[in-house]
GROMACS .gro file of C-alpha atoms in nm:
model
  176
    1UNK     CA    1  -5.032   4.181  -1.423
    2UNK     CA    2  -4.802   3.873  -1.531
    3UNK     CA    3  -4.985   3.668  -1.232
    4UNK     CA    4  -5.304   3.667  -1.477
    5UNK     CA    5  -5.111   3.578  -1.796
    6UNK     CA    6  -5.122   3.160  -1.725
    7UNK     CA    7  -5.523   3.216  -1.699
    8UNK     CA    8  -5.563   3.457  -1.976
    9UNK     CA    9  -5.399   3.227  -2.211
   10UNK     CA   10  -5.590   2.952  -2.049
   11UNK     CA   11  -5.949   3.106  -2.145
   12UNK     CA   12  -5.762   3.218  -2.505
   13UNK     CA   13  -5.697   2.823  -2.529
   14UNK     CA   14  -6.053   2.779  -2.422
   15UNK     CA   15  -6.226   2.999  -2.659
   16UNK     CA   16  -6.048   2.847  -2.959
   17UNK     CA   17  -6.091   2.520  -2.879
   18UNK     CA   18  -6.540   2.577  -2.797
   19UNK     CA   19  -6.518   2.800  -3.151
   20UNK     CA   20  -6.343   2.510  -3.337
   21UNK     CA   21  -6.633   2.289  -3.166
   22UNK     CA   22  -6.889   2.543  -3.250
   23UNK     CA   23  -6.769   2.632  -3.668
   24UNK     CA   24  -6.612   2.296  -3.763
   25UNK     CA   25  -6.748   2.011  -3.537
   26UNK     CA   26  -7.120   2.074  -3.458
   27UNK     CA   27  -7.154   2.204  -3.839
   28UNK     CA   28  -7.372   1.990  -4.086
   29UNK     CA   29  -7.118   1.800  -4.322
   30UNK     CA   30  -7.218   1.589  -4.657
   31UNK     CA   31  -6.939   1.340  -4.592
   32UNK     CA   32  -7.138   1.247  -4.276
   33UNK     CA   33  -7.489   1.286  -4.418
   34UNK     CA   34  -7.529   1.626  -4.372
   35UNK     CA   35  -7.511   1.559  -3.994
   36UNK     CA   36  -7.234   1.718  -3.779
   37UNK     CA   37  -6.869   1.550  -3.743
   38UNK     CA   38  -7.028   1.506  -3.377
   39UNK     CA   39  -7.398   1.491  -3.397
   40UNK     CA   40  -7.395   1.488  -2.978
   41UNK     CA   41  -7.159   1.729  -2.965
   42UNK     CA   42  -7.401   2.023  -2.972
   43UNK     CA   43  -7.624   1.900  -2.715
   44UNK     CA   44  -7.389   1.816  -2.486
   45UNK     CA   45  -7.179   2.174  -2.487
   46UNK     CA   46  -7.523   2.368  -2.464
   47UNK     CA   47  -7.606   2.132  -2.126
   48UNK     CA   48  -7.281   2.187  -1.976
   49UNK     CA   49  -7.182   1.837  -2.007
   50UNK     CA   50  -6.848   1.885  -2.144
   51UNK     CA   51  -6.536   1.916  -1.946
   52UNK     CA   52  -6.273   2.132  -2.060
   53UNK     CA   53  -5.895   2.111  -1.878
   54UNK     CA   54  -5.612   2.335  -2.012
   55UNK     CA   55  -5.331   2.138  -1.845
   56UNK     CA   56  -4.952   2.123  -1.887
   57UNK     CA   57  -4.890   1.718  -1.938
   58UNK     CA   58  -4.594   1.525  -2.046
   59UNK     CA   59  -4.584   1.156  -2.150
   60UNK     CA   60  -4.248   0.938  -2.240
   61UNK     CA   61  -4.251   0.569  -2.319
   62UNK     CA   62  -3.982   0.522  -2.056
   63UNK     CA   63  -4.155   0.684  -1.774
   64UNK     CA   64  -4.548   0.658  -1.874
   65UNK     CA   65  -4.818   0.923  -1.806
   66UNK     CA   66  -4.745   1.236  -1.604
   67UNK     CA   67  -4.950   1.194  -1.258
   68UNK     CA   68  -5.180   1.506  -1.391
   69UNK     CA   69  -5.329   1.308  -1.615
   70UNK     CA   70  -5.370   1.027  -1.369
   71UNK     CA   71  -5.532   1.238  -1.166
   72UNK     CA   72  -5.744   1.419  -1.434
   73UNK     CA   73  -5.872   1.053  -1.519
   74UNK     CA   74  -5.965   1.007  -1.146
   75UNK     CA   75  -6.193   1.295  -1.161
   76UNK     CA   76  -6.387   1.272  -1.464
   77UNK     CA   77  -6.492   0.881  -1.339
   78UNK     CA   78  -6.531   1.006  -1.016
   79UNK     CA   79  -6.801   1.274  -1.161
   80UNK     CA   80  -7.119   1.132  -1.295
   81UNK     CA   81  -7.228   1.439  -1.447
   82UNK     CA   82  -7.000   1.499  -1.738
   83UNK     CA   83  -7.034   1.349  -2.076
   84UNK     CA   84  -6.683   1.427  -2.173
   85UNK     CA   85  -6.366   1.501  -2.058
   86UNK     CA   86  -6.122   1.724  -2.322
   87UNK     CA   87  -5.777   1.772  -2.192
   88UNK     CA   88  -5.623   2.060  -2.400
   89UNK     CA   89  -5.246   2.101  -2.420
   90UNK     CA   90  -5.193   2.510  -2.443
   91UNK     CA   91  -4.812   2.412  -2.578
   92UNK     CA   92  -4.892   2.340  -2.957
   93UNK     CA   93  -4.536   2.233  -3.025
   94UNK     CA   94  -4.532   1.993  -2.677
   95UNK     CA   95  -4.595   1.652  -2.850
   96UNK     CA   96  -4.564   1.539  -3.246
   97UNK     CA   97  -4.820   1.401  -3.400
   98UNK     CA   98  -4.645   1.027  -3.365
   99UNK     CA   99  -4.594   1.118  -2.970
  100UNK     CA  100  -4.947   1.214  -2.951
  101UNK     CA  101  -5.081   0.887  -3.127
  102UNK     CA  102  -4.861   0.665  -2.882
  103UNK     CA  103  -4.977   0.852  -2.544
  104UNK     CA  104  -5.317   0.796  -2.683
  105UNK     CA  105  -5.266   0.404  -2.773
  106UNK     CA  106  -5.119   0.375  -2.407
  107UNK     CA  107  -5.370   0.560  -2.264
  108UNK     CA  108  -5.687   0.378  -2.412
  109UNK     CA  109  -5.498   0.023  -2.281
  110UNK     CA  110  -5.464   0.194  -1.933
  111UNK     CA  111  -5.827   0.343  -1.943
  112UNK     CA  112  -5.982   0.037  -2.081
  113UNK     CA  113  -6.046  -0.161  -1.754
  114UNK     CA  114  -6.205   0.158  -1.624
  115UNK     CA  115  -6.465   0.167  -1.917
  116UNK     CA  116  -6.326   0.462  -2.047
  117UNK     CA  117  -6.231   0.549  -2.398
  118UNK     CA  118  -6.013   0.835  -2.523
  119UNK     CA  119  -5.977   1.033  -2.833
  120UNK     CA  120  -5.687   1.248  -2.896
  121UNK     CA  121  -5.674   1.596  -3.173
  122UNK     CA  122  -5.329   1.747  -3.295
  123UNK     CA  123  -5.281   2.020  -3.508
  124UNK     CA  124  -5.123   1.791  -3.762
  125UNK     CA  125  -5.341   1.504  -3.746
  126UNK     CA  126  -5.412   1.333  -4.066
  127UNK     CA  127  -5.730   1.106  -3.966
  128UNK     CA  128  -5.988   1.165  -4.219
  129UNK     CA  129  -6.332   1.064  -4.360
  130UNK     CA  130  -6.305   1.118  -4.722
  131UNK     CA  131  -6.117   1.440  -4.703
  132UNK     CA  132  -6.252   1.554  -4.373
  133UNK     CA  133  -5.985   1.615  -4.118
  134UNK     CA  134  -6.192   1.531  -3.790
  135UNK     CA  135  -5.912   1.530  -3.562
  136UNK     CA  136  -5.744   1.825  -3.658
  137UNK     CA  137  -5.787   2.065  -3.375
  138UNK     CA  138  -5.560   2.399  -3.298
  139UNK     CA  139  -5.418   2.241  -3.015
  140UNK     CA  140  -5.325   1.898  -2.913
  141UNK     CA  141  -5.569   1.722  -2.705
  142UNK     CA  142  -5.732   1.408  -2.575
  143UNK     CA  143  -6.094   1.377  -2.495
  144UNK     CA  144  -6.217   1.091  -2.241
  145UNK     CA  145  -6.576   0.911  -2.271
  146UNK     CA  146  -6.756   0.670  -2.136
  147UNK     CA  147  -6.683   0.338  -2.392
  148UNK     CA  148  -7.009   0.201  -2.347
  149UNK     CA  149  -7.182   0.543  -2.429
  150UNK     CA  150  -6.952   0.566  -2.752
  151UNK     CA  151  -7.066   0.222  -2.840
  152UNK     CA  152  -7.419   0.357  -2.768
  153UNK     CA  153  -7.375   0.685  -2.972
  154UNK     CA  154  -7.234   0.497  -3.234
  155UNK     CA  155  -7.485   0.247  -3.236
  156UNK     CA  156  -7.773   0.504  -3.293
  157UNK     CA  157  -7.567   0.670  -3.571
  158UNK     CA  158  -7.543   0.341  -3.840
  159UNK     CA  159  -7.925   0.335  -3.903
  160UNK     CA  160  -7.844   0.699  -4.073
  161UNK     CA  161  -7.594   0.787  -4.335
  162UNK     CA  162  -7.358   0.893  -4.106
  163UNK     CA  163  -7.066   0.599  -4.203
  164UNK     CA  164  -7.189   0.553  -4.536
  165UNK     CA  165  -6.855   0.758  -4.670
  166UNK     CA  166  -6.597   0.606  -4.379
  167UNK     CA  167  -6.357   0.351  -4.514
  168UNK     CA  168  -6.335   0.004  -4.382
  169UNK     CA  169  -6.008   0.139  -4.161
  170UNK     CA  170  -6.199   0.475  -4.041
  171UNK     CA  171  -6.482   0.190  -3.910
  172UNK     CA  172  -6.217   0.000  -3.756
  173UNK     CA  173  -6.164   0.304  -3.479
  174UNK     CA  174  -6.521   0.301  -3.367
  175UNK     CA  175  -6.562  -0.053  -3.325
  176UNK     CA  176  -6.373  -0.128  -3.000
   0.00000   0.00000   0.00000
């Protein structure tokens, strides 16, 4: 019975994570036009284009990315057919919020020559569009994307009123 408990709690961490997607991101909002926090979100979970990983990762300053994310990054450039990549950290407690922000600094700078972008959520994350808490999530996480199909997306999304309520420093972290 105890050999199932790591996969249980890995479909558990699963479930929350696709019902937070489903009741908080993919839900029509005011602040972003009455469009969803992710308008592509949606689409891309009903199509099967979203990766989900529960893995186990560490990260220090001193001694840089554990090789499971290395190799996690491998695989999702590797595979054409996924629109995202979200890495989900079952371990609430396993990185601060400042921890989390500095793996995902490092990790955009290592990603970048690849053409990849990433995107991290934390429990205590206190990124918001005028009161919104997009990157609030029940676990810590990091999502990886395609840059120039972020730059696309976000493209398509400024002839709507999707940034009219975003600050001048919430439009500084989509223009990369």
């Amino acid at each position: 019975m105890s050999e199932h408990q790591p996969n249980n709690h890995k479909n558990e961490v699963v479930l929350t994570m696709v019902e937070h997607i489903q009741q908080f991101i993919e839900q029509p909002n005011s602040v972003f036009g009455n469009m969803p926090i992710c308008p592509f979100v949606s689409k891309f979970r009903r199509e099967g284009k979203i990766l989900l990983k529960v893995e186990t990762f560490y990260y220090t300053k001193e001694f840089s990315f554990d090789p499971k994310v290395l190799d996690l990054i491998t695989e999702f450039k590797q595979d054409n057919y996924y629109e995202v990549m979200m890495v989900i950290h079952p371990n609430k407690l396993a990185f601060s919020l400042d921890e989390m922000k500095d793996f995902t600094q490092d990790l955009n700078d290592f990603i970048a020559p690849l053409g990849l972008i990433a995107f991290s959520g934390h429990p205590l994350d206190n990124f918001n569009i005028d009161g919104v808490y997009t990157r609030r999530d029940p676990f810590i996480n990091f999502t990886l994307q395609e840059i120039e199909k972020v730059n696309l997306y976000a493209d398509i999304l400024k002839s709507t009123a999707y940034y009219e309520r975003w600050s001048l420093e919430n439009l500084e972290h989509i223009q990369r």
